[in-house]
Amino acid sequence: MKYHLWTEGCQMNVADSQRVAFILEKMGYSPASRPEDANLIVMNTCVVRQSAEDKAYNRLQSLKPLKKQNPDLVINLMGCLVGRQDPSLLQTRFPMVDVFSQPSDLLPLVNFLGQRDGKYYVEQEVALQSLWLDGDAPIPQSQVGSTVTAFVPIVLGCSHACTYCVIPSRRGAEISRPPGEIIHEVQALVDKGIREVTLLGQIVDRYGKDEPSYPNLASLLEKLNDIDGLIRIRFLTSHPNWLADDLLNAVRELPKVMPHIEVPVQAGDNEILAAMRRGYSNQDYRLLIEKIRCTIPVVSIGTDIIVGFPNETDEGFQHTVDLLNDLRLNVVHLARYSPRPGTVSARAMQDNIPDCVKWDRFRKLEELQEKVAGEIHSIKVGKPVEVLFEDKRKGRWRGRTPNNELVFVETEQELMGQRRNVKVEWAGPWSMIGTLE
Ligand code: SAM
């Protein structure tokens, strides 16, 4: 029996898909790279923007002939397209889908397969609920030995009501996972060869805030830093209002926590920030970046920007350009505003920035960031950087620096999971090429 997994969207979806693969392989399935070769297809969907939702619909359409040819093919629709709504409504819309699963919820699929096969997958269900108790790690058997990085969700859902964002309604309220569960999971991942973990949450720096008996993120990082065999720890995504001093100090002090912060600003204009309900101003964000840079030496900072939010004037957009020009951040993830059903911005504001203007602003920022990132990387040419190697693609080893920069090295040596010094020979805005020292 073979499964095919299609994953769209954020790192949380990638982590959810890993768990699906893990549980399916425990049930005897093996991976198929083409949907045509699979008995079971899992579509893990994203709806953060209309373009992602359209991709899911197109993908579903493309599976229709396969289902017609093979009525026994099982199709599982998972993730934010399903959200937290009643699946019976979706069933009428998508009759070819056999199972609907909310984000991060593997049980509907396990139960469906159990009923179909006349078995009750007790073992799998127990494993799902408490993977860490039996020391098992949510990494599919087919990937053990060939992967050294893993995502670990630590905060599920989101309770911050940004006016444009559909995620809270699709993933539900913020819930921190118990610290013991996280520590055991990371330990189990390390036992299976993982060397770097990235802790995930929509607002990861709120870890523990919903449960007074839990440690905060700084204390959790301290505990994870003690795990033997683990080399690197990252966390994302942070919200500017929750990046507390003790967390920044932990990044500076703990050797395994990488100097890499992802902290979306979304816009540089104060009126737009207020309309987005982000809870800080342009000046607040500038001060925060200054503080991060003062606290953590050689830190890399990534941000997210939405261009073309309702009522964003040329002048307002210029505030975003100025902010990025002044701060010279390492990475900028750009998006054009997309009204999402049920959000405050879609209900109460007009999507009044024409698409061509959104594109124009998008390209302006893309060009600016290409220049900034190129300049930041060019300073590294001729210098050594420390790289943890993850995999080999098209004959080149690929790894990342502590600052999360992508580095390629051409060599016949086996580098998987190794941390090596590399001399940078060439640097572009999105990656660097080097030779082993
Ligand atoms: N929770 C994080 C935050 O907002 O700080 C990021 C999570 S969100 C899934 C990833 C990114 O998608 C956001 O940072 C934002 O830039 C973008 N995004 C969310 N809603 C959007 C929308 N309606 N239109 C365009 N981009 C959007």
JSON list of C-alpha atoms in Angstrom, two decimals, residues 105-224:
[
{"chain": "A", "resi": 105, "resn": "ASP", "atom": "CA", "xyz": [-5.57, 16.14, 13.46]},
{"chain": "A", "resi": 106, "resn": "LEU", "atom": "CA", "xyz": [-4.54, 12.68, 12.28]},
{"chain": "A", "resi": 107, "resn": "LEU", "atom": "CA", "xyz": [-7.34, 10.72, 13.91]},
{"chain": "A", "resi": 108, "resn": "PRO", "atom": "CA", "xyz": [-10.01, 11.00, 11.17]},
{"chain": "A", "resi": 109, "resn": "LEU", "atom": "CA", "xyz": [-7.65, 9.30, 8.71]},
{"chain": "A", "resi": 110, "resn": "VAL", "atom": "CA", "xyz": [-6.55, 6.60, 11.17]},
{"chain": "A", "resi": 111, "resn": "ASN", "atom": "CA", "xyz": [-10.17, 5.89, 12.11]},
{"chain": "A", "resi": 112, "resn": "PHE", "atom": "CA", "xyz": [-11.30, 5.79, 8.47]},
{"chain": "A", "resi": 113, "resn": "LEU", "atom": "CA", "xyz": [-8.58, 3.29, 7.53]},
{"chain": "A", "resi": 114, "resn": "GLY", "atom": "CA", "xyz": [-9.36, 1.27, 10.66]},
{"chain": "A", "resi": 115, "resn": "GLN", "atom": "CA", "xyz": [-13.06, 1.02, 9.77]},
{"chain": "A", "resi": 116, "resn": "ARG", "atom": "CA", "xyz": [-12.33, 0.24, 6.12]},
{"chain": "A", "resi": 117, "resn": "ASP", "atom": "CA", "xyz": [-9.85, -2.50, 7.00]},
{"chain": "A", "resi": 118, "resn": "GLY", "atom": "CA", "xyz": [-11.98, -3.86, 9.83]},
{"chain": "A", "resi": 119, "resn": "LYS", "atom": "CA", "xyz": [-9.12, -3.16, 12.25]},
{"chain": "A", "resi": 120, "resn": "TYR", "atom": "CA", "xyz": [-8.86, -0.80, 15.11]},
{"chain": "A", "resi": 121, "resn": "TYR", "atom": "CA", "xyz": [-5.45, 0.80, 14.98]},
{"chain": "A", "resi": 122, "resn": "VAL", "atom": "CA", "xyz": [-5.11, 1.03, 18.74]},
{"chain": "A", "resi": 123, "resn": "GLU", "atom": "CA", "xyz": [-1.36, 1.10, 18.60]},
{"chain": "A", "resi": 124, "resn": "GLN", "atom": "CA", "xyz": [-1.33, 4.00, 16.17]},
{"chain": "A", "resi": 125, "resn": "GLU", "atom": "CA", "xyz": [-3.92, 5.93, 18.08]},
{"chain": "A", "resi": 126, "resn": "VAL", "atom": "CA", "xyz": [-2.03, 5.59, 21.31]},
{"chain": "A", "resi": 127, "resn": "ALA", "atom": "CA", "xyz": [1.16, 6.52, 19.53]},
{"chain": "A", "resi": 128, "resn": "LEU", "atom": "CA", "xyz": [-0.57, 9.62, 18.18]},
{"chain": "A", "resi": 129, "resn": "GLN", "atom": "CA", "xyz": [-1.69, 10.78, 21.56]},
{"chain": "A", "resi": 130, "resn": "SER", "atom": "CA", "xyz": [1.60, 10.23, 23.33]},
{"chain": "A", "resi": 131, "resn": "LEU", "atom": "CA", "xyz": [4.41, 9.68, 20.87]},
{"chain": "A", "resi": 132, "resn": "TRP", "atom": "CA", "xyz": [6.95, 10.68, 23.42]},
{"chain": "A", "resi": 133, "resn": "LEU", "atom": "CA", "xyz": [5.93, 8.15, 26.06]},
{"chain": "A", "resi": 134, "resn": "ASP", "atom": "CA", "xyz": [7.35, 5.25, 24.11]},
{"chain": "A", "resi": 135, "resn": "GLY", "atom": "CA", "xyz": [10.31, 7.34, 22.97]},
{"chain": "A", "resi": 136, "resn": "ASP", "atom": "CA", "xyz": [9.13, 7.31, 19.37]},
{"chain": "A", "resi": 137, "resn": "ALA", "atom": "CA", "xyz": [9.79, 10.32, 17.18]},
{"chain": "A", "resi": 138, "resn": "PRO", "atom": "CA", "xyz": [7.34, 11.62, 14.55]},
{"chain": "A", "resi": 139, "resn": "ILE", "atom": "CA", "xyz": [9.73, 11.03, 11.69]},
{"chain": "A", "resi": 140, "resn": "PRO", "atom": "CA", "xyz": [8.70, 8.65, 8.91]},
{"chain": "A", "resi": 141, "resn": "GLN", "atom": "CA", "xyz": [10.83, 5.50, 8.74]},
{"chain": "A", "resi": 142, "resn": "SER", "atom": "CA", "xyz": [11.57, 6.22, 5.07]},
{"chain": "A", "resi": 143, "resn": "GLN", "atom": "CA", "xyz": [13.36, 9.41, 6.12]},
{"chain": "A", "resi": 144, "resn": "VAL", "atom": "CA", "xyz": [15.38, 8.10, 9.04]},
{"chain": "A", "resi": 145, "resn": "GLY", "atom": "CA", "xyz": [19.07, 8.51, 8.18]},
{"chain": "A", "resi": 146, "resn": "SER", "atom": "CA", "xyz": [18.40, 10.91, 5.32]},
{"chain": "A", "resi": 147, "resn": "THR", "atom": "CA", "xyz": [17.18, 13.95, 7.22]},
{"chain": "A", "resi": 148, "resn": "VAL", "atom": "CA", "xyz": [18.88, 16.01, 9.92]},
{"chain": "A", "resi": 149, "resn": "THR", "atom": "CA", "xyz": [16.38, 18.83, 10.50]},
{"chain": "A", "resi": 150, "resn": "ALA", "atom": "CA", "xyz": [12.87, 18.67, 11.90]},
{"chain": "A", "resi": 151, "resn": "PHE", "atom": "CA", "xyz": [10.00, 21.00, 12.75]},
{"chain": "A", "resi": 152, "resn": "VAL", "atom": "CA", "xyz": [8.50, 20.66, 16.22]},
{"chain": "A", "resi": 153, "resn": "PRO", "atom": "CA", "xyz": [5.14, 22.40, 16.79]},
{"chain": "A", "resi": 154, "resn": "ILE", "atom": "CA", "xyz": [5.08, 23.86, 20.30]},
{"chain": "A", "resi": 155, "resn": "VAL", "atom": "CA", "xyz": [2.13, 26.26, 20.05]},
{"chain": "A", "resi": 156, "resn": "LEU", "atom": "CA", "xyz": [-0.92, 25.05, 18.13]},
{"chain": "A", "resi": 157, "resn": "GLY", "atom": "CA", "xyz": [-3.52, 27.52, 16.82]},
{"chain": "A", "resi": 158, "resn": "CYS", "atom": "CA", "xyz": [-3.48, 31.28, 17.32]},
{"chain": "A", "resi": 159, "resn": "SER", "atom": "CA", "xyz": [-5.55, 33.69, 19.41]},
{"chain": "A", "resi": 160, "resn": "HIS", "atom": "CA", "xyz": [-4.20, 36.96, 18.05]},
{"chain": "A", "resi": 161, "resn": "ALA", "atom": "CA", "xyz": [-6.86, 38.64, 15.94]},
{"chain": "A", "resi": 162, "resn": "CYS", "atom": "CA", "xyz": [-4.91, 40.31, 13.10]},
{"chain": "A", "resi": 163, "resn": "THR", "atom": "CA", "xyz": [-7.71, 41.69, 10.97]},
{"chain": "A", "resi": 164, "resn": "TYR", "atom": "CA", "xyz": [-6.47, 40.11, 7.71]},
{"chain": "A", "resi": 165, "resn": "CYS", "atom": "CA", "xyz": [-5.65, 36.63, 8.97]},
{"chain": "A", "resi": 166, "resn": "VAL", "atom": "CA", "xyz": [-7.80, 33.54, 8.55]},
{"chain": "A", "resi": 167, "resn": "ILE", "atom": "CA", "xyz": [-5.50, 31.26, 10.56]},
{"chain": "A", "resi": 168, "resn": "PRO", "atom": "CA", "xyz": [-7.13, 31.65, 14.02]},
{"chain": "A", "resi": 169, "resn": "SER", "atom": "CA", "xyz": [-10.51, 30.60, 12.61]},
{"chain": "A", "resi": 170, "resn": "ARG", "atom": "CA", "xyz": [-8.98, 27.63, 10.76]},
{"chain": "A", "resi": 171, "resn": "ARG", "atom": "CA", "xyz": [-6.49, 26.38, 13.35]},
{"chain": "A", "resi": 172, "resn": "GLY", "atom": "CA", "xyz": [-8.41, 27.35, 16.48]},
{"chain": "A", "resi": 173, "resn": "ALA", "atom": "CA", "xyz": [-7.29, 29.03, 19.68]},
{"chain": "A", "resi": 174, "resn": "GLU", "atom": "CA", "xyz": [-3.72, 29.08, 20.90]},
{"chain": "A", "resi": 175, "resn": "ILE", "atom": "CA", "xyz": [-2.68, 25.96, 22.83]},
{"chain": "A", "resi": 176, "resn": "SER", "atom": "CA", "xyz": [0.86, 25.39, 24.10]},
{"chain": "A", "resi": 177, "resn": "ARG", "atom": "CA", "xyz": [2.02, 21.78, 24.17]},
{"chain": "A", "resi": 178, "resn": "PRO", "atom": "CA", "xyz": [3.23, 20.46, 27.54]},
{"chain": "A", "resi": 179, "resn": "PRO", "atom": "CA", "xyz": [6.98, 21.03, 27.98]},
{"chain": "A", "resi": 180, "resn": "GLY", "atom": "CA", "xyz": [7.62, 17.37, 28.88]},
{"chain": "A", "resi": 181, "resn": "GLU", "atom": "CA", "xyz": [6.06, 16.24, 25.63]},
{"chain": "A", "resi": 182, "resn": "ILE", "atom": "CA", "xyz": [8.21, 18.66, 23.62]},
{"chain": "A", "resi": 183, "resn": "ILE", "atom": "CA", "xyz": [11.46, 17.70, 25.40]},
{"chain": "A", "resi": 184, "resn": "HIS", "atom": "CA", "xyz": [10.81, 13.98, 24.93]},
{"chain": "A", "resi": 185, "resn": "GLU", "atom": "CA", "xyz": [9.90, 14.52, 21.29]},
{"chain": "A", "resi": 186, "resn": "VAL", "atom": "CA", "xyz": [13.11, 16.44, 20.61]},
{"chain": "A", "resi": 187, "resn": "GLN", "atom": "CA", "xyz": [15.14, 13.77, 22.44]},
{"chain": "A", "resi": 188, "resn": "ALA", "atom": "CA", "xyz": [13.46, 11.06, 20.35]},
{"chain": "A", "resi": 189, "resn": "LEU", "atom": "CA", "xyz": [14.17, 13.00, 17.15]},
{"chain": "A", "resi": 190, "resn": "VAL", "atom": "CA", "xyz": [17.84, 13.32, 18.12]},
{"chain": "A", "resi": 191, "resn": "ASP", "atom": "CA", "xyz": [17.96, 9.57, 18.76]},
{"chain": "A", "resi": 192, "resn": "LYS", "atom": "CA", "xyz": [16.81, 9.13, 15.15]},
{"chain": "A", "resi": 193, "resn": "GLY", "atom": "CA", "xyz": [19.59, 11.33, 13.75]},
{"chain": "A", "resi": 194, "resn": "ILE", "atom": "CA", "xyz": [18.01, 14.80, 13.84]},
{"chain": "A", "resi": 195, "resn": "ARG", "atom": "CA", "xyz": [20.61, 17.49, 14.58]},
{"chain": "A", "resi": 196, "resn": "GLU", "atom": "CA", "xyz": [18.57, 20.69, 14.24]},
{"chain": "A", "resi": 197, "resn": "VAL", "atom": "CA", "xyz": [15.03, 21.42, 15.41]},
{"chain": "A", "resi": 198, "resn": "THR", "atom": "CA", "xyz": [12.86, 24.42, 14.61]},
{"chain": "A", "resi": 199, "resn": "LEU", "atom": "CA", "xyz": [10.17, 25.06, 17.22]},
{"chain": "A", "resi": 200, "resn": "LEU", "atom": "CA", "xyz": [6.97, 26.25, 15.60]},
{"chain": "A", "resi": 201, "resn": "GLY", "atom": "CA", "xyz": [4.06, 28.44, 16.55]},
{"chain": "A", "resi": 202, "resn": "GLN", "atom": "CA", "xyz": [2.02, 31.12, 14.77]},
{"chain": "A", "resi": 203, "resn": "ILE", "atom": "CA", "xyz": [3.20, 33.32, 17.65]},
{"chain": "A", "resi": 204, "resn": "VAL", "atom": "CA", "xyz": [5.91, 31.11, 19.06]},
{"chain": "A", "resi": 205, "resn": "ASP", "atom": "CA", "xyz": [7.15, 33.68, 21.59]},
{"chain": "A", "resi": 206, "resn": "ARG", "atom": "CA", "xyz": [3.80, 33.33, 23.37]},
{"chain": "A", "resi": 207, "resn": "TYR", "atom": "CA", "xyz": [4.73, 29.76, 24.32]},
{"chain": "A", "resi": 208, "resn": "GLY", "atom": "CA", "xyz": [3.38, 28.95, 27.79]},
{"chain": "A", "resi": 209, "resn": "LYS", "atom": "CA", "xyz": [1.31, 32.13, 28.14]},
{"chain": "A", "resi": 210, "resn": "ASP", "atom": "CA", "xyz": [-1.96, 30.14, 27.96]},
{"chain": "A", "resi": 211, "resn": "GLU", "atom": "CA", "xyz": [-0.95, 27.75, 30.74]},
{"chain": "A", "resi": 212, "resn": "PRO", "atom": "CA", "xyz": [0.51, 29.25, 33.94]},
{"chain": "A", "resi": 213, "resn": "SER", "atom": "CA", "xyz": [2.23, 26.02, 35.01]},
{"chain": "A", "resi": 214, "resn": "TYR", "atom": "CA", "xyz": [4.33, 25.88, 31.83]},
{"chain": "A", "resi": 215, "resn": "PRO", "atom": "CA", "xyz": [7.76, 27.49, 31.45]},
{"chain": "A", "resi": 216, "resn": "ASN", "atom": "CA", "xyz": [8.14, 30.36, 29.00]},
{"chain": "A", "resi": 217, "resn": "LEU", "atom": "CA", "xyz": [10.02, 29.98, 25.71]},
{"chain": "A", "resi": 218, "resn": "ALA", "atom": "CA", "xyz": [13.33, 31.16, 27.20]},
{"chain": "A", "resi": 219, "resn": "SER", "atom": "CA", "xyz": [13.18, 28.44, 29.90]},
{"chain": "A", "resi": 220, "resn": "LEU", "atom": "CA", "xyz": [12.08, 25.80, 27.39]},
{"chain": "A", "resi": 221, "resn": "LEU", "atom": "CA", "xyz": [15.07, 26.68, 25.18]},
{"chain": "A", "resi": 222, "resn": "GLU", "atom": "CA", "xyz": [17.34, 26.27, 28.20]},
{"chain": "A", "resi": 223, "resn": "LYS", "atom": "CA", "xyz": [16.05, 22.74, 28.75]},
{"chain": "A", "resi": 224, "resn": "LEU", "atom": "CA", "xyz": [16.35, 21.81, 25.07]}
]
